[in-house]
Short mmCIF file of C-alpha atoms and ligand atoms in Angstrom, two decimals:
data_model
loop_
_atom_site.label_atom_id
_atom_site.label_comp_id
_atom_site.label_asym_id
_atom_site.label_seq_id
_atom_site.Cartn_x
_atom_site.Cartn_y
_atom_site.Cartn_z
CA MET C 16 105.55 76.67 80.03
CA ALA C 17 102.46 77.54 82.07
CA THR C 18 102.37 80.94 83.71
CA ALA C 19 100.05 82.26 86.42
CA VAL C 20 99.75 85.95 87.23
CA LEU C 21 98.69 86.76 90.78
CA ALA C 22 97.07 89.84 92.32
CA TYR C 23 99.61 90.10 95.12
CA SER C 24 99.10 92.19 98.26
CA GLY C 25 102.33 91.36 100.07
CA GLY C 26 100.43 89.76 102.95
CA LEU C 27 100.69 86.21 104.25
CA ASP C 28 97.80 84.79 102.17
CA THR C 29 99.04 85.86 98.77
CA SER C 30 102.68 85.12 99.70
CA CYS C 31 101.74 81.51 100.48
CA ALA C 32 99.65 81.45 97.29
CA ILE C 33 102.83 81.94 95.26
CA ALA C 34 104.27 78.72 96.68
CA TRP C 35 100.97 76.83 96.30
CA LEU C 36 100.70 77.83 92.66
CA LYS C 37 104.02 76.09 92.02
CA GLU C 38 103.66 73.15 94.40
CA ASP C 39 99.96 72.30 94.23
CA TYR C 40 98.75 73.83 90.99
CA GLY C 41 101.85 72.93 88.96
CA TYR C 42 102.70 76.33 87.46
CA ASP C 43 106.28 76.74 86.18
CA GLU C 44 106.17 80.49 86.30
CA VAL C 45 104.40 82.73 88.82
CA VAL C 46 104.36 86.50 88.36
CA ALA C 47 103.15 88.49 91.36
CA VAL C 48 101.65 91.89 90.60
CA LEU C 49 101.52 94.39 93.44
CA VAL C 50 99.28 97.32 92.59
CA ASP C 51 99.69 100.62 94.39
CA VAL C 52 96.28 102.22 94.90
CA GLY C 53 97.44 104.51 97.69
CA GLN C 54 97.45 101.90 100.48
CA ASP C 55 99.56 102.37 103.57
CA ALA C 56 102.07 99.60 102.79
CA ASP C 57 105.76 98.88 102.80
CA PHE C 58 106.42 97.71 99.26
CA GLU C 59 110.06 96.72 99.67
CA PRO C 60 109.55 93.92 102.21
CA ALA C 61 106.47 92.84 100.27
CA ILE C 62 108.51 92.48 97.09
CA ALA C 63 111.26 90.60 98.94
CA ARG C 64 108.66 88.26 100.45
CA GLY C 65 107.25 87.58 97.00
CA TYR C 66 110.65 86.47 95.71
CA ALA C 67 111.27 84.43 98.88
CA ALA C 68 107.98 82.62 98.23
CA GLY C 69 109.24 81.65 94.79
CA ALA C 70 107.85 84.31 92.46
CA ASP C 71 109.74 84.52 89.17
CA ASP C 72 108.92 88.18 89.02
CA VAL C 73 107.29 90.66 91.38
CA VAL C 74 106.00 93.70 89.52
CA LEU C 75 105.01 96.89 91.35
CA VAL C 76 102.54 98.98 89.36
CA ASP C 77 101.48 102.43 90.53
CA ARG C 78 97.81 102.98 89.66
CA THR C 79 96.99 105.56 92.33
CA ASP C 80 96.32 108.39 89.90
CA ALA C 81 94.40 106.13 87.53
CA PHE C 82 92.31 104.93 90.48
CA ALA C 83 91.61 108.54 91.49
CA ALA C 84 90.82 109.70 87.97
CA GLU C 85 88.57 106.79 87.09
CA GLN C 86 86.95 104.90 89.99
CA VAL C 87 87.14 107.55 92.72
CA ALA C 88 86.07 110.38 90.41
CA LYS C 89 83.05 108.48 89.08
CA ALA C 90 81.98 107.40 92.57
CA LEU C 91 82.11 111.02 93.77
CA LEU C 92 80.15 112.32 90.77
CA THR C 93 77.53 109.68 91.54
CA ASN C 94 77.49 110.31 95.33
CA ALA C 95 77.85 106.55 95.60
CA LEU C 96 77.00 105.07 99.02
CA TYR C 97 76.16 101.37 99.22
CA GLU C 98 73.10 100.85 101.40
CA GLY C 99 73.13 104.60 101.97
CA LYS C 100 76.33 104.46 104.01
CA TYR C 101 79.42 102.82 102.53
CA PRO C 102 81.44 104.83 99.98
CA LEU C 103 82.70 101.63 98.26
CA VAL C 104 86.32 101.99 99.34
CA SER C 105 87.38 98.37 98.63
CA ALA C 106 84.82 97.78 95.89
CA LEU C 107 86.29 100.62 93.81
CA SER C 108 89.88 99.44 94.05
CA ARG C 109 89.27 95.89 92.77
CA PRO C 110 88.63 96.73 89.12
CA VAL C 111 91.79 98.83 88.88
CA ILE C 112 93.90 96.10 90.54
CA ALA C 113 92.35 93.34 88.43
CA GLU C 114 92.84 95.38 85.28
CA ALA C 115 96.58 95.78 85.96
CA VAL C 116 96.89 92.03 86.61
CA ALA C 117 94.92 91.12 83.47
CA GLU C 118 97.02 93.46 81.31
CA ILE C 119 100.24 91.78 82.44
CA ALA C 120 98.72 88.31 82.06
CA LEU C 121 97.61 89.14 78.53
CA GLU C 122 101.06 90.49 77.64
CA LEU C 123 102.71 87.31 78.95
CA GLY C 124 100.11 85.04 77.39
CA ALA C 125 99.54 83.62 80.87
CA GLU C 126 97.24 80.65 81.30
CA ALA C 127 95.71 81.83 84.56
CA VAL C 128 95.08 84.84 86.75
CA VAL C 129 94.90 84.40 90.50
CA HIS C 130 93.41 86.29 93.45
CA GLY C 131 93.64 85.77 97.21
CA CYS C 132 89.96 86.18 98.12
CA THR C 133 87.97 83.65 100.10
CA GLY C 134 84.57 82.34 99.11
CA LYS C 135 82.77 84.38 101.75
CA GLY C 136 83.28 87.89 100.51
CA ASN C 137 82.43 90.33 97.75
CA ASP C 138 85.95 90.76 96.47
CA GLN C 139 86.03 87.42 94.61
CA LEU C 140 83.17 88.70 92.45
CA ARG C 141 84.85 92.01 91.78
CA PHE C 142 88.18 90.42 90.84
CA GLU C 143 86.77 87.66 88.70
CA LEU C 144 84.29 89.80 86.79
CA ALA C 145 87.02 92.35 86.10
CA PHE C 146 89.52 89.63 85.07
CA LYS C 147 86.98 88.20 82.64
CA ALA C 148 86.14 91.63 81.27
CA ARG C 149 89.77 92.46 80.64
CA TYR C 150 91.03 89.01 79.59
CA PRO C 151 88.02 87.12 78.25
CA GLY C 152 88.39 83.35 78.49
CA VAL C 153 91.22 83.42 81.03
CA LYS C 154 91.30 80.73 83.71
CA VAL C 155 90.79 82.11 87.22
CA ILE C 156 92.28 80.48 90.30
CA ALA C 157 91.31 81.28 93.90
CA PRO C 158 93.63 79.21 96.15
CA LEU C 159 92.15 80.63 99.36
CA ARG C 160 88.71 79.52 98.28
CA ASP C 161 89.93 76.08 97.16
CA ARG C 162 91.35 75.31 100.56
CA ILE C 163 90.61 76.90 103.93
CA TRP C 164 93.81 77.44 105.91
CA THR C 165 94.03 78.58 109.49
CA ARG C 166 96.43 81.36 110.20
CA ASP C 167 98.69 78.99 112.18
CA GLU C 168 98.81 76.53 109.29
CA GLU C 169 99.79 79.35 106.96
CA ILE C 170 102.53 80.58 109.29
CA ALA C 171 103.95 77.06 109.62
CA TYR C 172 103.80 76.61 105.84
CA ALA C 173 105.57 79.94 105.27
CA GLU C 174 108.25 79.22 107.86
CA GLU C 175 109.03 75.83 106.33
CA ARG C 176 109.71 77.53 103.01
CA GLY C 177 111.67 80.46 104.34
CA ILE C 178 108.94 82.97 103.49
CA PRO C 179 109.45 85.77 106.03
CA VAL C 180 106.38 86.25 108.21
CA GLU C 181 105.90 89.80 109.48
CA ALA C 182 107.56 90.17 112.87
CA LYS C 183 105.20 92.80 114.26
CA PRO C 184 102.24 91.40 116.20
CA THR C 185 99.53 90.84 113.64
CA SER C 186 96.38 92.88 113.88
CA PRO C 187 93.28 90.98 115.04
CA TYR C 188 91.43 92.64 112.16
CA SER C 189 91.20 92.03 108.47
CA ILE C 190 92.09 95.35 106.87
CA ASP C 191 91.94 96.69 103.35
CA ASP C 192 92.96 100.23 102.54
CA ASN C 193 93.64 102.58 99.67
CA LEU C 194 93.69 106.26 98.76
CA LEU C 195 89.98 106.63 99.54
CA GLY C 196 89.94 105.01 102.97
CA ARG C 197 90.05 101.90 105.04
CA ALA C 198 87.86 98.84 105.66
CA VAL C 199 88.16 96.87 108.90
CA GLU C 200 86.55 93.52 109.66
CA ALA C 201 86.72 90.60 112.11
CA GLY C 202 88.27 90.44 115.59
CA THR C 203 85.94 91.78 118.27
CA LEU C 204 83.92 93.55 115.56
CA GLU C 205 82.25 90.21 114.83
CA ASP C 206 79.98 90.89 117.81
CA PRO C 207 77.67 93.61 116.46
CA TRP C 208 76.86 94.77 120.01
CA LEU C 209 80.47 95.60 120.90
CA ALA C 210 81.52 99.19 120.23
CA PRO C 211 84.50 99.48 117.89
CA PRO C 212 87.65 99.84 119.98
CA GLU C 213 89.69 102.97 119.33
CA GLU C 214 92.64 100.82 118.16
CA ALA C 215 90.61 99.68 115.14
CA PHE C 216 90.88 103.17 113.63
CA ALA C 217 93.92 104.53 111.85
CA LEU C 218 92.78 107.38 109.58
CA THR C 219 90.56 109.14 112.08
CA SER C 220 90.97 110.40 115.64
CA ALA C 221 88.35 110.13 118.35
CA PRO C 222 85.94 113.11 118.17
CA ALA C 223 86.78 113.72 121.86
CA VAL C 224 90.32 114.80 120.96
CA ALA C 225 89.32 116.81 117.87
CA PRO C 226 90.61 120.35 117.29
CA GLU C 227 88.35 123.44 117.36
CA ALA C 228 85.71 123.55 114.63
CA ALA C 229 86.93 125.09 111.36
CA ASP C 230 85.63 125.81 107.86
CA VAL C 231 86.97 124.39 104.63
CA VAL C 232 85.90 125.65 101.19
CA ILE C 233 85.82 123.00 98.49
CA GLY C 234 85.95 124.19 94.88
CA PHE C 235 84.22 122.03 92.24
CA GLU C 236 84.52 122.04 88.46
CA HIS C 237 82.12 119.98 86.39
CA GLY C 238 81.24 117.97 89.46
CA LEU C 239 84.76 117.15 90.58
CA PRO C 240 86.51 118.71 93.58
CA VAL C 241 89.54 120.69 92.37
CA SER C 242 90.57 122.89 95.30
CA LEU C 243 90.65 123.16 99.09
CA ASP C 244 90.55 126.70 100.49
CA GLY C 245 91.60 128.01 97.08
CA GLU C 246 94.58 125.70 96.68
CA GLU C 247 94.33 123.67 93.48
CA LEU C 248 95.08 119.98 93.92
CA THR C 249 94.88 116.81 91.87
CA LEU C 250 92.05 114.54 92.95
CA ALA C 251 94.47 112.12 94.64
CA GLU C 252 96.12 115.00 96.54
CA LEU C 253 92.79 116.51 97.50
CA VAL C 254 91.41 113.23 98.84
CA ALA C 255 94.59 112.60 100.85
CA ALA C 256 94.58 116.14 102.28
CA LEU C 257 90.91 116.05 103.20
CA ASN C 258 91.24 112.58 104.74
CA ALA C 259 93.85 114.03 107.08
CA GLN C 260 91.97 117.28 107.77
CA ALA C 261 88.50 115.80 108.36
CA GLY C 262 89.91 112.60 109.91
CA ALA C 263 91.37 114.67 112.76
CA TYR C 264 87.75 115.50 113.77
CA GLY C 265 86.67 111.85 113.81
CA ILE C 266 84.59 112.53 110.71
CA GLY C 267 84.16 109.61 108.30
CA ARG C 268 83.76 106.71 110.70
CA ILE C 269 81.13 104.23 109.55
CA ASP C 270 80.01 101.30 111.70
CA MET C 271 77.45 99.23 109.86
CA ILE C 272 75.83 95.88 109.27
CA GLU C 273 76.18 95.32 105.56
CA ASN C 274 74.47 92.89 103.18
CA ARG C 275 77.15 91.11 101.17
CA ALA C 276 76.53 89.98 97.62
CA ILE C 277 76.87 86.31 98.61
CA GLY C 278 73.94 86.52 101.02
CA ILE C 279 75.39 87.05 104.48
CA LYS C 280 75.36 90.08 106.72
CA SER C 281 78.64 91.33 108.10
CA ARG C 282 79.68 93.96 110.59
CA GLU C 283 81.94 96.46 108.86
CA LEU C 284 83.92 99.40 110.03
CA TYR C 285 85.07 102.00 107.53
CA GLU C 286 87.06 105.18 107.65
CA ALA C 287 86.51 107.48 104.69
CA PRO C 288 86.51 111.11 105.85
CA ALA C 289 87.16 112.72 102.46
CA ALA C 290 84.58 110.63 100.64
CA LEU C 291 81.80 111.50 103.08
CA VAL C 292 82.65 115.22 103.16
CA LEU C 293 82.99 115.42 99.37
CA ILE C 294 79.70 113.62 98.77
CA GLU C 295 77.85 115.95 101.19
CA ALA C 296 79.40 119.00 99.56
CA HIS C 297 78.82 117.76 96.01
CA ARG C 298 75.15 117.03 96.72
CA ALA C 299 74.74 120.52 98.15
CA LEU C 300 76.18 122.07 94.99
CA GLU C 301 73.96 119.87 92.81
CA ASP C 302 70.93 121.05 94.80
CA LEU C 303 71.80 124.60 93.78
CA VAL C 304 72.38 124.06 90.04
CA LEU C 305 70.42 121.03 88.81
CA THR C 306 66.73 121.08 87.92
CA LYS C 307 64.19 119.33 90.12
CA GLY C 308 63.77 116.63 87.45
CA GLU C 309 67.50 116.01 87.07
CA LEU C 310 67.90 115.74 90.83
CA ASP C 311 64.95 113.41 91.11
CA ALA C 312 66.30 111.06 88.43
CA LYS C 313 69.88 111.25 89.63
CA ARG C 314 69.06 110.57 93.29
CA GLU C 315 67.14 107.51 92.15
CA LEU C 316 70.01 106.18 90.03
CA GLU C 317 72.80 106.82 92.55
CA PRO C 318 72.03 103.84 94.82
CA LYS C 319 71.67 101.61 91.74
CA TRP C 320 75.17 102.61 90.62
CA ALA C 321 76.53 101.93 94.13
CA LYS C 322 74.93 98.47 94.25
CA LEU C 323 76.17 97.62 90.77
CA VAL C 324 79.76 98.49 91.65
CA TYR C 325 79.49 96.79 95.04
CA ASP C 326 78.32 93.63 93.26
CA GLY C 327 81.37 93.61 90.98
CA LEU C 328 79.83 95.01 87.80
CA TRP C 329 82.32 97.83 87.25
CA PHE C 330 82.91 96.67 83.68
CA SER C 331 79.29 96.48 82.61
CA PRO C 332 77.20 98.20 79.95
CA LEU C 333 74.80 99.47 82.63
CA ARG C 334 77.58 101.21 84.55
CA PHE C 335 78.82 102.86 81.34
CA ALA C 336 75.28 104.02 80.55
CA LEU C 337 74.67 105.40 84.04
CA ASP C 338 78.00 107.23 83.88
CA ALA C 339 76.95 108.82 80.60
CA PHE C 340 73.80 110.20 82.27
CA VAL C 341 75.80 111.44 85.25
CA ALA C 342 78.39 113.09 82.99
CA VAL C 343 75.72 115.15 81.20
CA THR C 344 74.32 116.42 84.51
CA GLN C 345 77.77 117.44 85.75
CA GLU C 346 78.55 119.98 83.00
CA VAL C 347 77.08 122.80 85.13
CA VAL C 348 78.17 121.54 88.56
CA THR C 349 80.83 124.18 89.15
CA GLY C 350 81.14 126.32 92.25
CA ASP C 351 82.20 126.38 95.89
CA VAL C 352 80.85 124.70 98.99
CA ARG C 353 81.76 125.69 102.54
CA VAL C 354 81.82 122.85 105.04
CA THR C 355 82.21 123.29 108.79
CA LEU C 356 84.31 120.54 110.33
CA ALA C 357 83.40 119.91 113.95
CA PRO C 358 84.06 116.95 116.27
CA GLY C 359 82.37 113.96 114.63
CA ALA C 360 80.40 115.98 112.07
CA ALA C 361 80.81 117.81 108.78
CA THR C 362 78.06 120.28 107.93
CA VAL C 363 77.52 122.22 104.73
CA THR C 364 77.02 125.89 105.66
CA GLY C 365 77.26 127.63 102.28
CA ARG C 366 77.22 127.05 98.52
CA ARG C 367 77.67 129.33 95.48
CA SER C 368 77.85 128.79 91.74
CA PRO C 369 77.87 130.88 88.56
CA ASN C 370 75.39 128.28 87.25
CA ALA C 371 72.92 128.37 90.14
CA LEU C 372 69.23 127.98 89.27
CA TYR C 373 68.49 129.41 92.68
CA ALA C 374 67.28 133.00 92.14
CA GLU C 375 67.12 135.21 95.19
CA THR C 376 64.70 137.57 93.41
CA LEU C 377 62.23 134.68 93.09
CA ALA C 378 62.77 133.07 96.48
CA SER C 379 63.11 136.18 98.64
CA TYR C 380 60.50 137.37 101.13
CA GLY C 381 62.11 140.81 101.07
CA VAL C 382 61.44 143.85 98.89
CA GLY C 383 62.13 143.80 95.15
CA GLU C 384 61.21 140.18 94.59
CA THR C 385 59.80 139.28 91.18
CA PHE C 386 57.75 136.13 91.73
CA PRO C 387 54.54 136.22 89.62
CA HIS C 388 52.06 136.01 92.52
CA ALA C 389 48.93 136.38 90.41
CA ALA C 390 49.93 133.41 88.25
CA ALA C 391 49.94 131.17 91.33
CA GLU C 392 46.13 131.38 91.49
CA GLY C 393 45.62 129.87 88.03
CA PHE C 394 48.37 127.31 88.63
CA ILE C 395 46.59 126.04 91.72
CA ALA C 396 43.13 126.06 90.12
CA ILE C 397 44.40 123.64 87.49
CA ALA C 398 46.53 121.59 89.89
CA ALA C 399 43.45 121.10 92.10
CA LEU C 400 41.05 119.90 89.36
CA GLU C 401 41.57 116.19 89.88
CA THR C 402 41.46 116.43 93.67
CA GLU C 403 38.16 118.34 93.48
CA LEU C 404 36.61 115.81 91.10
CA ALA C 405 37.66 112.90 93.30
CA ALA C 406 36.34 114.60 96.45
CA ALA C 407 32.97 115.30 94.78
CA ARG C 408 32.71 111.67 93.69
CA ALA C 409 33.51 110.44 97.21
CA ARG C 410 30.72 112.62 98.62
CA LYS C 411 28.27 111.25 96.03
CA LEU C 412 29.17 107.63 96.86
CA GLN C 413 28.86 108.13 100.63
CA PRO C 414 25.90 106.21 102.07
CA ALA C 415 23.27 108.71 103.17
N1 LIG X 530 82.94 94.55 103.00
C1 LIG X 530 83.69 95.50 102.25
C2 LIG X 530 83.41 95.34 100.78
O1 LIG X 530 82.91 94.33 100.40
C3 LIG X 530 85.16 95.51 102.57
C4 LIG X 530 85.96 94.28 102.24
C5 LIG X 530 87.40 94.58 102.44
N2 LIG X 530 88.18 93.51 102.91
C6 LIG X 530 88.71 93.41 104.16
N3 LIG X 530 89.56 92.47 104.36
N4 LIG X 530 88.44 94.22 105.11
O2 LIG X 530 83.65 96.21 100.00
#
């Protein structure tokens, strides 16, 4: 008996995929795996829809804490922003979803694993690379890449088979969300000149209706945020709380043109208030405790890590190696950062750490400072040697 295990979202595409896998691809058994990564979803109707579409089993797996502890934590330690802007919301969730699907497929000895991505996006890469890393040799099926369906065709197909189609008017956008934030594409956003309409946002309010500015103190231990205003929280709790708190100020909205792995540009809208605030705060703490050389190397590697994960290489030797470097730097990254939340902006206004390399006695312009002024003279004499030699040579070579 041939079994296929599907990464199931509960939406129309992957619901129809269950029926296609039986009717068009000839599978006897289809297991739909719904992975909870903190998305805003109704799981009960999604599970019922899966069975209505013909799934032999619909398995709900909660991986929210694993997602926080692994992908979200590592992205925050690395200050990961793809193209300097996008905190990898969707890119981070794919490996954890694919891993859960591959584990179940392996257990069942399934012939194939299946995802609902099209051929135009990045997610197909992320799913397939992760499937292959976790279940080497497995066959991968992408029904929505094999055949392009219009939404109306899908609805008709679902209705014929008694697959319940969501009654509420469907959003004009393509949305993906999880604990870390939300990604919104398509609809009127396809015109890069048009401003994002307010209705496209769900996690953030318009800055115009934000509350009065307020401070929040974020406590870090070994690079990870562990408390908000002194209250200790798990990473998943802290991200959820800060998304709500900073989101109310309209902080964390990203409107960008992004370069996809498959070679096209797309207009993307993201909401990730906690990620942006935490990355700002974490960088500020690193500035206080890491050496100039560590910072220099780390800031150079951070965008490489972000690109690697964006491109689907979560399970790759290079990512493991970069994480090992990051982990060593984070041993001393403990302390507090104060961030002022104001309409549309989060600003770091204070940082402190028992491990600071910042020394007020060296930096101060006040009395009692201990900087070795006399030593500066010799330091500069040596630092200037090469410049002086080059300048003398230039003068010699100048035509008279
Ligand atoms: N472009 C983003 C990425 O590649 C988001 C994709 C999420 N999918 C969606 N249907 N909005 O990570």
